[in-house]
Amino acid sequence: MSMRFDRHVVIITGASSGIGAATARAFAREQAIVVLADLRPNEALHHQLEGEGTAVLSVTVDVASSADCERLVNQVLERFGRIDVLFNNAGITRRATVEELDEAQWDHVMAVNLKSVFLLSRLVIGPMRRQGGGSIVNTASGWGLVGGDQAAVYCASKGGVVLLTKAMAIDHGPHKIRVNCICPGDTLTPMLSDEARQLGLHGDALAAAASSRPLGRAGRPEEIADAVLFLASGQSSFITGEALVVDGGGLAGSA
Ligand code: NAI
């Protein structure tokens, strides 16, 4: 197996579950130094990676807090001296129309899904520039590209992630910092079950509904991780500002 990330320092937010955890495992398999950042630490994952020989640091952070983001980046720089990859992945969903949302719910989703990308990216760009480059990958969504029902604030936040990605790619390309995002379709994680329950459905309902997609199923977190590693690696050295759809063809028929 190729080791695209040998001793590269990789920060992953939302690393305790779903797509973040699968991505942490994938980076670890390629010899990266892995920083697991999450509101709720996953000690089992930490110990598993460490047991397999990975250098791993777990930091409990609320990505919506600028103080927490500063503490995270300072801790990583003190311990490892550099940051090669930032994967801004932490996210939450709230299935509701604008009529149903209150202001605090709007602010919370926007802060966790969108403001966090600003808060963390601005802190890593200086170190990346000084070390000669780096790669930022953000998790947007298919619903950052097209609208969805009862998902007003989620779509607003993820649409924001797509264009923030492109704007940062323009600003920081000259510093050899590439910025891309992934747009997953329905993926088998706790979020998908939570989302189904918010709609009053059985926890498996959205996963089952993905059978109507061209590839006939929902995605596995490992399949999203593969795309993240591609965008983070030198294999995508001429790609920046891209929103890569990873959804089994779900959006293939959309404009
Ligand atoms: P998940 O719920 O399994 O994992 C999300 C992780 O983010 C959890 O470990 C949670 O503790 C953490 N988190 C939440 N709020 C946080 C905060 N304020 N600070 C730090 N960590 C926080 O969800 P999943 O599915 O792995 O989601 C990852 C990303 O993928 C999210 O940005 C989500 O919007 C996006 N996504 C997921 C899709 C899906 O179908 N599962 C589809 C499209 C996008």
PDB file of C-alpha atoms and ligand atoms in Angstrom:
ATOM      1  CA  MET A   1       0.000   0.000   0.000  1.00  0.00           C
ATOM      2  CA  SER A   2       1.260   3.500  -0.792  1.00  0.00           C
ATOM      3  CA  MET A   3       1.972   5.702   2.225  1.00  0.00           C
ATOM      4  CA  ARG A   4       0.860   9.108   1.024  1.00  0.00           C
ATOM      5  CA  PHE A   5       0.875  10.640   4.513  1.00  0.00           C
ATOM      6  CA  ASP A   6       3.992   9.271   6.196  1.00  0.00           C
ATOM      7  CA  ARG A   7       4.482  11.461   9.341  1.00  0.00           C
ATOM      8  CA  HIS A   8       2.070  14.097   7.977  1.00  0.00           C
ATOM      9  CA  VAL A   9       0.156  15.847  10.751  1.00  0.00           C
ATOM     10  CA  VAL A  10      -3.583  15.606  10.106  1.00  0.00           C
ATOM     11  CA  ILE A  11      -6.314  17.297  12.164  1.00  0.00           C
ATOM     12  CA  ILE A  12      -9.764  15.715  11.841  1.00  0.00           C
ATOM     13  CA  THR A  13     -12.799  17.366  13.420  1.00  0.00           C
ATOM     14  CA  GLY A  14     -15.838  15.268  14.212  1.00  0.00           C
ATOM     15  CA  ALA A  15     -13.342  12.416  14.467  1.00  0.00           C
ATOM     16  CA  SER A  16     -15.225  10.367  17.054  1.00  0.00           C
ATOM     17  CA  SER A  17     -17.961   9.043  14.794  1.00  0.00           C
ATOM     18  CA  GLY A  18     -19.070   8.238  11.261  1.00  0.00           C
ATOM     19  CA  ILE A  19     -17.120   9.832   8.428  1.00  0.00           C
ATOM     20  CA  GLY A  20     -14.545  11.426  10.748  1.00  0.00           C
ATOM     21  CA  ALA A  21     -13.698   8.145  12.479  1.00  0.00           C
ATOM     22  CA  ALA A  22     -13.425   6.269   9.165  1.00  0.00           C
ATOM     23  CA  THR A  23     -11.151   9.008   7.843  1.00  0.00           C
ATOM     24  CA  ALA A  24      -8.973   8.869  10.961  1.00  0.00           C
ATOM     25  CA  ARG A  25      -8.514   5.116  10.459  1.00  0.00           C
ATOM     26  CA  ALA A  26      -7.669   5.624   6.790  1.00  0.00           C
ATOM     27  CA  PHE A  27      -5.050   8.316   7.520  1.00  0.00           C
ATOM     28  CA  ALA A  28      -3.595   6.125  10.281  1.00  0.00           C
ATOM     29  CA  ARG A  29      -3.214   3.216   7.850  1.00  0.00           C
ATOM     30  CA  GLU A  30      -1.059   5.524   5.728  1.00  0.00           C
ATOM     31  CA  GLN A  31       1.224   6.398   8.660  1.00  0.00           C
ATOM     32  CA  ALA A  32      -0.146   9.879   9.358  1.00  0.00           C
ATOM     33  CA  ILE A  33       0.057  11.517  12.766  1.00  0.00           C
ATOM     34  CA  VAL A  34      -3.626  11.780  13.594  1.00  0.00           C
ATOM     35  CA  VAL A  35      -5.302  14.441  15.733  1.00  0.00           C
ATOM     36  CA  LEU A  36      -8.801  13.429  16.787  1.00  0.00           C
ATOM     37  CA  ALA A  37     -10.835  16.559  17.578  1.00  0.00           C
ATOM     38  CA  ASP A  38     -14.401  16.198  18.773  1.00  0.00           C
ATOM     39  CA  LEU A  39     -16.886  17.456  21.331  1.00  0.00           C
ATOM     40  CA  ARG A  40     -17.175  13.904  22.654  1.00  0.00           C
ATOM     41  CA  PRO A  41     -13.833  12.055  22.779  1.00  0.00           C
ATOM     42  CA  ASN A  42     -13.742   8.477  21.468  1.00  0.00           C
ATOM     43  CA  GLU A  43     -11.286   6.718  23.752  1.00  0.00           C
ATOM     44  CA  ALA A  44     -11.809   3.346  22.069  1.00  0.00           C
ATOM     45  CA  LEU A  45     -10.748   4.779  18.715  1.00  0.00           C
ATOM     46  CA  HIS A  46      -7.773   6.554  20.302  1.00  0.00           C
ATOM     47  CA  HIS A  47      -6.549   3.346  21.948  1.00  0.00           C
ATOM     48  CA  GLN A  48      -7.163   1.274  18.837  1.00  0.00           C
ATOM     49  CA  LEU A  49      -5.068   3.594  16.660  1.00  0.00           C
ATOM     50  CA  GLU A  50      -2.352   3.895  19.286  1.00  0.00           C
ATOM     51  CA  GLY A  51      -2.283   0.107  19.652  1.00  0.00           C
ATOM     52  CA  GLU A  52      -1.689  -0.161  15.914  1.00  0.00           C
ATOM     53  CA  GLY A  53       1.347   2.121  16.208  1.00  0.00           C
ATOM     54  CA  THR A  54      -0.202   5.423  15.138  1.00  0.00           C
ATOM     55  CA  ALA A  55       0.909   8.662  16.781  1.00  0.00           C
ATOM     56  CA  VAL A  56      -2.433  10.022  17.957  1.00  0.00           C
ATOM     57  CA  LEU A  57      -3.575  13.039  19.945  1.00  0.00           C
ATOM     58  CA  SER A  58      -7.174  13.464  21.108  1.00  0.00           C
ATOM     59  CA  VAL A  59      -8.443  16.951  21.882  1.00  0.00           C
ATOM     60  CA  THR A  60     -11.914  17.723  23.200  1.00  0.00           C
ATOM     61  CA  VAL A  61     -13.172  20.776  21.326  1.00  0.00           C
ATOM     62  CA  ASP A  62     -16.319  22.568  20.389  1.00  0.00           C
ATOM     63  CA  VAL A  63     -15.491  23.640  16.843  1.00  0.00           C
ATOM     64  CA  ALA A  64     -17.968  26.502  17.164  1.00  0.00           C
ATOM     65  CA  SER A  65     -15.788  28.080  19.875  1.00  0.00           C
ATOM     66  CA  SER A  66     -12.863  30.204  18.739  1.00  0.00           C
ATOM     67  CA  ALA A  67     -11.105  29.644  22.085  1.00  0.00           C
ATOM     68  CA  ASP A  68     -11.377  25.858  21.667  1.00  0.00           C
ATOM     69  CA  CYS A  69     -10.094  26.078  18.084  1.00  0.00           C
ATOM     70  CA  GLU A  70      -7.088  28.114  19.246  1.00  0.00           C
ATOM     71  CA  ARG A  71      -6.360  25.627  22.012  1.00  0.00           C
ATOM     72  CA  LEU A  72      -6.518  22.770  19.504  1.00  0.00           C
ATOM     73  CA  VAL A  73      -4.149  24.350  16.993  1.00  0.00           C
ATOM     74  CA  ASN A  74      -1.709  25.475  19.705  1.00  0.00           C
ATOM     75  CA  GLN A  75      -1.640  21.986  21.193  1.00  0.00           C
ATOM     76  CA  VAL A  76      -0.952  20.416  17.793  1.00  0.00           C
ATOM     77  CA  LEU A  77       1.825  22.882  16.968  1.00  0.00           C
ATOM     78  CA  GLU A  78       3.442  22.479  20.390  1.00  0.00           C
ATOM     79  CA  ARG A  79       3.379  18.695  20.114  1.00  0.00           C
ATOM     80  CA  PHE A  80       4.140  18.116  16.429  1.00  0.00           C
ATOM     81  CA  GLY A  81       5.443  21.454  15.092  1.00  0.00           C
ATOM     82  CA  ARG A  82       3.436  21.477  11.866  1.00  0.00           C
ATOM     83  CA  ILE A  83       0.009  20.888  10.312  1.00  0.00           C
ATOM     84  CA  ASP A  84      -0.180  19.266   6.895  1.00  0.00           C
ATOM     85  CA  VAL A  85      -3.891  18.535   6.587  1.00  0.00           C
ATOM     86  CA  LEU A  86      -6.987  20.024   8.192  1.00  0.00           C
ATOM     87  CA  PHE A  87     -10.204  18.055   7.672  1.00  0.00           C
ATOM     88  CA  ASN A  88     -13.088  20.304   8.761  1.00  0.00           C
ATOM     89  CA  ASN A  89     -15.724  17.626   9.123  1.00  0.00           C
ATOM     90  CA  ALA A  90     -17.677  18.123  12.364  1.00  0.00           C
ATOM     91  CA  GLY A  91     -21.315  18.766  11.628  1.00  0.00           C
ATOM     92  CA  ILE A  92     -24.863  18.485  12.853  1.00  0.00           C
ATOM     93  CA  THR A  93     -28.212  18.403  11.155  1.00  0.00           C
ATOM     94  CA  ARG A  94     -31.613  19.794  11.994  1.00  0.00           C
ATOM     95  CA  ARG A  95     -34.464  18.856   9.707  1.00  0.00           C
ATOM     96  CA  ALA A  96     -36.863  21.786   9.774  1.00  0.00           C
ATOM     97  CA  THR A  97     -38.356  24.513   7.618  1.00  0.00           C
ATOM     98  CA  VAL A  98     -37.576  28.155   8.376  1.00  0.00           C
ATOM     99  CA  GLU A  99     -40.993  28.441  10.027  1.00  0.00           C
ATOM    100  CA  GLU A 100     -40.153  25.650  12.421  1.00  0.00           C
ATOM    101  CA  LEU A 101     -36.651  26.852  13.337  1.00  0.00           C
ATOM    102  CA  ASP A 102     -36.000  29.265  16.141  1.00  0.00           C
ATOM    103  CA  GLU A 103     -33.102  31.710  16.067  1.00  0.00           C
ATOM    104  CA  ALA A 104     -30.944  29.779  18.525  1.00  0.00           C
ATOM    105  CA  GLN A 105     -31.245  26.591  16.429  1.00  0.00           C
ATOM    106  CA  TRP A 106     -30.309  28.521  13.278  1.00  0.00           C
ATOM    107  CA  ASP A 107     -27.266  30.051  14.975  1.00  0.00           C
ATOM    108  CA  HIS A 108     -26.140  26.724  16.412  1.00  0.00           C
ATOM    109  CA  VAL A 109     -26.215  24.820  13.112  1.00  0.00           C
ATOM    110  CA  MET A 110     -24.526  27.678  11.271  1.00  0.00           C
ATOM    111  CA  ALA A 111     -21.833  27.889  13.945  1.00  0.00           C
ATOM    112  CA  VAL A 112     -21.019  24.176  14.009  1.00  0.00           C
ATOM    113  CA  ASN A 113     -21.264  23.548  10.255  1.00  0.00           C
ATOM    114  CA  LEU A 114     -19.965  26.793   8.737  1.00  0.00           C
ATOM    115  CA  LYS A 115     -18.380  29.207  11.212  1.00  0.00           C
ATOM    116  CA  SER A 116     -16.141  26.394  12.460  1.00  0.00           C
ATOM    117  CA  VAL A 117     -14.541  26.121   9.014  1.00  0.00           C
ATOM    118  CA  PHE A 118     -13.609  29.807   9.206  1.00  0.00           C
ATOM    119  CA  LEU A 119     -12.431  29.541  12.825  1.00  0.00           C
ATOM    120  CA  LEU A 120     -10.076  26.631  12.263  1.00  0.00           C
ATOM    121  CA  SER A 121      -8.915  27.402   8.740  1.00  0.00           C
ATOM    122  CA  ARG A 122      -7.735  30.893   9.647  1.00  0.00           C
ATOM    123  CA  LEU A 123      -5.566  29.391  12.390  1.00  0.00           C
ATOM    124  CA  VAL A 124      -3.832  26.774  10.224  1.00  0.00           C
ATOM    125  CA  ILE A 125      -3.182  28.924   7.148  1.00  0.00           C
ATOM    126  CA  GLY A 126      -0.237  30.800   8.745  1.00  0.00           C
ATOM    127  CA  PRO A 127       1.594  27.627   9.838  1.00  0.00           C
ATOM    128  CA  MET A 128       0.865  25.935   6.484  1.00  0.00           C
ATOM    129  CA  ARG A 129       2.167  28.945   4.556  1.00  0.00           C
ATOM    130  CA  ARG A 130       5.357  29.070   6.636  1.00  0.00           C
ATOM    131  CA  GLN A 131       6.005  25.359   6.139  1.00  0.00           C
ATOM    132  CA  GLY A 132       5.515  25.650   2.363  1.00  0.00           C
ATOM    133  CA  GLY A 133       1.948  24.459   1.858  1.00  0.00           C
ATOM    134  CA  GLY A 134      -0.827  22.223   3.048  1.00  0.00           C
ATOM    135  CA  SER A 135      -4.259  20.886   2.295  1.00  0.00           C
ATOM    136  CA  ILE A 136      -7.651  21.756   3.761  1.00  0.00           C
ATOM    137  CA  VAL A 137     -10.626  19.511   3.074  1.00  0.00           C
ATOM    138  CA  ASN A 138     -14.091  20.527   4.232  1.00  0.00           C
ATOM    139  CA  THR A 139     -17.183  18.377   4.539  1.00  0.00           C
ATOM    140  CA  ALA A 140     -20.067  20.000   2.699  1.00  0.00           C
ATOM    141  CA  SER A 141     -22.958  17.877   1.401  1.00  0.00           C
ATOM    142  CA  GLY A 142     -24.982  17.173  -1.716  1.00  0.00           C
ATOM    143  CA  TRP A 143     -27.333  19.589   0.004  1.00  0.00           C
ATOM    144  CA  GLY A 144     -24.667  22.254  -0.304  1.00  0.00           C
ATOM    145  CA  LEU A 145     -25.256  22.095  -4.067  1.00  0.00           C
ATOM    146  CA  VAL A 146     -29.010  21.547  -4.320  1.00  0.00           C
ATOM    147  CA  GLY A 147     -31.813  22.262  -1.868  1.00  0.00           C
ATOM    148  CA  GLY A 148     -33.632  19.672   0.186  1.00  0.00           C
ATOM    149  CA  ASP A 149     -36.938  19.574   2.033  1.00  0.00           C
ATOM    150  CA  GLN A 150     -37.145  20.489   5.723  1.00  0.00           C
ATOM    151  CA  ALA A 151     -33.440  21.237   5.743  1.00  0.00           C
ATOM    152  CA  ALA A 152     -33.269  25.025   5.450  1.00  0.00           C
ATOM    153  CA  VAL A 153     -30.438  25.790   7.837  1.00  0.00           C
ATOM    154  CA  TYR A 154     -28.508  22.633   6.939  1.00  0.00           C
ATOM    155  CA  CYS A 155     -28.604  23.560   3.231  1.00  0.00           C
ATOM    156  CA  ALA A 156     -27.665  27.167   4.030  1.00  0.00           C
ATOM    157  CA  SER A 157     -24.696  26.039   6.097  1.00  0.00           C
ATOM    158  CA  LYS A 158     -23.436  23.483   3.580  1.00  0.00           C
ATOM    159  CA  GLY A 159     -23.931  25.833   0.621  1.00  0.00           C
ATOM    160  CA  GLY A 160     -21.796  28.243   2.623  1.00  0.00           C
ATOM    161  CA  VAL A 161     -19.114  25.594   3.066  1.00  0.00           C
ATOM    162  CA  VAL A 162     -18.953  25.038  -0.711  1.00  0.00           C
ATOM    163  CA  LEU A 163     -18.387  28.713  -1.507  1.00  0.00           C
ATOM    164  CA  LEU A 164     -16.120  29.326   1.480  1.00  0.00           C
ATOM    165  CA  THR A 165     -14.020  26.455   0.113  1.00  0.00           C
ATOM    166  CA  LYS A 166     -13.768  28.110  -3.296  1.00  0.00           C
ATOM    167  CA  ALA A 167     -13.017  31.553  -1.830  1.00  0.00           C
ATOM    168  CA  MET A 168     -10.229  30.173   0.371  1.00  0.00           C
ATOM    169  CA  ALA A 169      -8.825  28.210  -2.578  1.00  0.00           C
ATOM    170  CA  ILE A 170      -8.462  31.457  -4.518  1.00  0.00           C
ATOM    171  CA  ASP A 171      -6.861  33.364  -1.638  1.00  0.00           C
ATOM    172  CA  HIS A 172      -4.411  30.694  -0.550  1.00  0.00           C
ATOM    173  CA  GLY A 173      -3.484  28.899  -3.771  1.00  0.00           C
ATOM    174  CA  PRO A 174      -0.463  31.222  -4.101  1.00  0.00           C
ATOM    175  CA  HIS A 175       0.736  29.876  -0.735  1.00  0.00           C
ATOM    176  CA  LYS A 176       0.488  26.276  -2.028  1.00  0.00           C
ATOM    177  CA  ILE A 177      -2.470  25.630   0.245  1.00  0.00           C
ATOM    178  CA  ARG A 178      -5.144  23.680  -1.592  1.00  0.00           C
ATOM    179  CA  VAL A 179      -8.726  23.897  -0.309  1.00  0.00           C
ATOM    180  CA  ASN A 180     -11.388  21.447  -1.453  1.00  0.00           C
ATOM    181  CA  CYS A 181     -14.601  19.986  -0.127  1.00  0.00           C
ATOM    182  CA  ILE A 182     -16.490  16.750  -0.385  1.00  0.00           C
ATOM    183  CA  CYS A 183     -20.224  16.601  -0.908  1.00  0.00           C
ATOM    184  CA  PRO A 184     -21.393  13.252   0.423  1.00  0.00           C
ATOM    185  CA  GLY A 185     -24.816  11.823  -0.231  1.00  0.00           C
ATOM    186  CA  ASP A 186     -26.615   9.750   2.406  1.00  0.00           C
ATOM    187  CA  THR A 187     -23.927   7.863   4.310  1.00  0.00           C
ATOM    188  CA  LEU A 188     -24.393   5.165   6.935  1.00  0.00           C
ATOM    189  CA  THR A 189     -23.499   7.035  10.121  1.00  0.00           C
ATOM    190  CA  PRO A 190     -25.325   7.890  13.355  1.00  0.00           C
ATOM    191  CA  MET A 191     -26.252  11.244  11.788  1.00  0.00           C
ATOM    192  CA  LEU A 192     -28.353   9.547   9.105  1.00  0.00           C
ATOM    193  CA  SER A 193     -30.368   7.619  11.705  1.00  0.00           C
ATOM    194  CA  ASP A 194     -30.733  10.739  13.840  1.00  0.00           C
ATOM    195  CA  GLU A 195     -31.995  12.632  10.816  1.00  0.00           C
ATOM    196  CA  ALA A 196     -34.609   9.956  10.084  1.00  0.00           C
ATOM    197  CA  ARG A 197     -35.812  10.136  13.685  1.00  0.00           C
ATOM    198  CA  GLN A 198     -36.070  13.946  13.485  1.00  0.00           C
ATOM    199  CA  LEU A 199     -38.489  13.398  10.591  1.00  0.00           C
ATOM    200  CA  GLY A 200     -40.505  10.957  12.700  1.00  0.00           C
ATOM    201  CA  LEU A 201     -39.280   7.987  10.676  1.00  0.00           C
ATOM    202  CA  HIS A 202     -37.627   4.727  11.666  1.00  0.00           C
ATOM    203  CA  GLY A 203     -33.854   5.106  12.142  1.00  0.00           C
ATOM    204  CA  ASP A 204     -33.128   3.006   9.016  1.00  0.00           C
ATOM    205  CA  ALA A 205     -35.589   4.834   6.756  1.00  0.00           C
ATOM    206  CA  LEU A 206     -33.184   7.206   4.995  1.00  0.00           C
ATOM    207  CA  ALA A 207     -30.624   4.470   4.437  1.00  0.00           C
ATOM    208  CA  ALA A 208     -33.356   2.332   2.862  1.00  0.00           C
ATOM    209  CA  ALA A 209     -34.543   5.227   0.684  1.00  0.00           C
ATOM    210  CA  ALA A 210     -31.071   5.441  -0.858  1.00  0.00           C
ATOM    211  CA  SER A 211     -31.934   2.289  -2.837  1.00  0.00           C
ATOM    212  CA  SER A 212     -33.487   4.587  -5.442  1.00  0.00           C
ATOM    213  CA  ARG A 213     -30.069   6.089  -6.253  1.00  0.00           C
ATOM    214  CA  PRO A 214     -28.128   4.930  -9.339  1.00  0.00           C
ATOM    215  CA  LEU A 215     -25.805   2.734  -7.257  1.00  0.00           C
ATOM    216  CA  GLY A 216     -28.798   1.494  -5.277  1.00  0.00           C
ATOM    217  CA  ARG A 217     -27.565   2.125  -1.742  1.00  0.00           C
ATOM    218  CA  ALA A 218     -26.295   4.591   0.843  1.00  0.00           C
ATOM    219  CA  GLY A 219     -22.559   5.196   1.132  1.00  0.00           C
ATOM    220  CA  ARG A 220     -20.190   3.691   3.660  1.00  0.00           C
ATOM    221  CA  PRO A 221     -18.095   6.138   5.704  1.00  0.00           C
ATOM    222  CA  GLU A 222     -14.967   4.425   4.355  1.00  0.00           C
ATOM    223  CA  GLU A 223     -15.996   5.384   0.820  1.00  0.00           C
ATOM    224  CA  ILE A 224     -16.206   9.039   1.830  1.00  0.00           C
ATOM    225  CA  ALA A 225     -12.834   8.709   3.591  1.00  0.00           C
ATOM    226  CA  ASP A 226     -11.242   7.476   0.349  1.00  0.00           C
ATOM    227  CA  ALA A 227     -12.303  10.707  -1.362  1.00  0.00           C
ATOM    228  CA  VAL A 228     -11.016  12.822   1.536  1.00  0.00           C
ATOM    229  CA  LEU A 229      -7.610  11.151   1.394  1.00  0.00           C
ATOM    230  CA  PHE A 230      -7.451  11.703  -2.360  1.00  0.00           C
ATOM    231  CA  LEU A 231      -8.162  15.430  -1.925  1.00  0.00           C
ATOM    232  CA  ALA A 232      -5.701  15.705   0.970  1.00  0.00           C
ATOM    233  CA  SER A 233      -2.923  13.901  -0.895  1.00  0.00           C
ATOM    234  CA  GLY A 234      -0.445  14.842  -3.593  1.00  0.00           C
ATOM    235  CA  GLN A 235      -2.501  12.740  -6.014  1.00  0.00           C
ATOM    236  CA  SER A 236      -4.807  15.744  -6.318  1.00  0.00           C
ATOM    237  CA  SER A 237      -1.931  18.253  -6.561  1.00  0.00           C
ATOM    238  CA  PHE A 238      -3.606  20.297  -9.332  1.00  0.00           C
ATOM    239  CA  ILE A 239      -7.088  20.293  -7.779  1.00  0.00           C
ATOM    240  CA  THR A 240      -8.225  23.193  -5.621  1.00  0.00           C
ATOM    241  CA  GLY A 241     -11.575  24.881  -5.089  1.00  0.00           C
ATOM    242  CA  GLU A 242     -13.350  21.650  -6.022  1.00  0.00           C
ATOM    243  CA  ALA A 243     -16.597  20.345  -4.534  1.00  0.00           C
ATOM    244  CA  LEU A 244     -16.342  16.594  -5.088  1.00  0.00           C
ATOM    245  CA  VAL A 245     -19.682  14.795  -5.025  1.00  0.00           C
ATOM    246  CA  VAL A 246     -19.473  11.329  -3.453  1.00  0.00           C
ATOM    247  CA  ASP A 247     -23.029  10.061  -3.508  1.00  0.00           C
ATOM    248  CA  GLY A 248     -23.495   6.941  -5.601  1.00  0.00           C
ATOM    249  CA  GLY A 249     -24.892   9.062  -8.413  1.00  0.00           C
ATOM    250  CA  GLY A 250     -27.664  10.663  -6.355  1.00  0.00           C
ATOM    251  CA  LEU A 251     -27.129  14.086  -7.920  1.00  0.00           C
ATOM    252  CA  ALA A 252     -26.200  12.791 -11.364  1.00  0.00           C
ATOM    253  CA  GLY A 253     -29.510  13.903 -12.833  1.00  0.00           C
ATOM    254  CA  SER A 254     -29.420  17.382 -11.305  1.00  0.00           C
ATOM    255  CA  ALA A 255     -28.318  20.442 -13.217  1.00  0.00           C
TER     256      ALA A 255
HETATM  257  P1  NAI B   1     -21.811  11.749  12.973  1.00  0.00           P
HETATM  258  O1  NAI B   1     -22.922  12.306  13.779  1.00  0.00           O
HETATM  259  O2  NAI B   1     -21.586  10.298  12.917  1.00  0.00           O
HETATM  260  O3  NAI B   1     -20.432  12.445  13.414  1.00  0.00           O
HETATM  261  C1  NAI B   1     -20.348  13.827  13.632  1.00  0.00           C
HETATM  262  C2  NAI B   1     -19.284  14.063  14.697  1.00  0.00           C
HETATM  263  O4  NAI B   1     -19.166  15.490  14.880  1.00  0.00           O
HETATM  264  C3  NAI B   1     -19.656  13.464  16.071  1.00  0.00           C
HETATM  265  O5  NAI B   1     -18.566  12.713  16.572  1.00  0.00           O
HETATM  266  C4  NAI B   1     -19.941  14.687  16.927  1.00  0.00           C
HETATM  267  O6  NAI B   1     -19.604  14.510  18.304  1.00  0.00           O
HETATM  268  C5  NAI B   1     -19.057  15.738  16.271  1.00  0.00           C
HETATM  269  N1  NAI B   1     -19.511  17.090  16.583  1.00  0.00           N
HETATM  270  C6  NAI B   1     -20.769  17.581  16.527  1.00  0.00           C
HETATM  271  N2  NAI B   1     -20.793  18.850  16.953  1.00  0.00           N
HETATM  272  C7  NAI B   1     -19.506  19.178  17.265  1.00  0.00           C
HETATM  273  C8  NAI B   1     -18.891  20.354  17.743  1.00  0.00           C
HETATM  274  N3  NAI B   1     -19.598  21.452  18.019  1.00  0.00           N
HETATM  275  N4  NAI B   1     -17.559  20.346  17.965  1.00  0.00           N
HETATM  276  C9  NAI B   1     -16.819  19.237  17.711  1.00  0.00           C
HETATM  277  N5  NAI B   1     -17.357  18.084  17.245  1.00  0.00           N
HETATM  278  C10 NAI B   1     -18.690  18.065  17.031  1.00  0.00           C
HETATM  279  O7  NAI B   1     -22.061  12.329  11.522  1.00  0.00           O
HETATM  280  P2  NAI B   1     -21.377  12.049  10.099  1.00  0.00           P
HETATM  281  O8  NAI B   1     -22.446  11.572   9.226  1.00  0.00           O
HETATM  282  O9  NAI B   1     -20.109  11.318  10.217  1.00  0.00           O
HETATM  283  O10 NAI B   1     -21.104  13.571   9.673  1.00  0.00           O
HETATM  284  C11 NAI B   1     -19.829  14.093   9.379  1.00  0.00           C
HETATM  285  C12 NAI B   1     -20.013  15.227   8.398  1.00  0.00           C
HETATM  286  O11 NAI B   1     -20.565  14.716   7.187  1.00  0.00           O
HETATM  287  C13 NAI B   1     -20.973  16.326   8.866  1.00  0.00           C
HETATM  288  O12 NAI B   1     -20.432  17.589   8.531  1.00  0.00           O
HETATM  289  C14 NAI B   1     -22.221  16.049   8.065  1.00  0.00           C
HETATM  290  O13 NAI B   1     -23.012  17.208   7.886  1.00  0.00           O
HETATM  291  C15 NAI B   1     -21.639  15.531   6.771  1.00  0.00           C
HETATM  292  N6  NAI B   1     -22.549  14.768   5.935  1.00  0.00           N
HETATM  293  C16 NAI B   1     -23.065  13.593   6.376  1.00  0.00           C
HETATM  294  C17 NAI B   1     -23.936  12.884   5.569  1.00  0.00           C
HETATM  295  C18 NAI B   1     -24.560  11.589   6.009  1.00  0.00           C
HETATM  296  O14 NAI B   1     -25.474  11.102   5.318  1.00  0.00           O
HETATM  297  N7  NAI B   1     -24.131  10.982   7.097  1.00  0.00           N
HETATM  298  C19 NAI B   1     -24.282  13.362   4.220  1.00  0.00           C
HETATM  299  C20 NAI B   1     -23.645  14.599   3.859  1.00  0.00           C
HETATM  300  C21 NAI B   1     -22.806  15.264   4.695  1.00  0.00           C
END
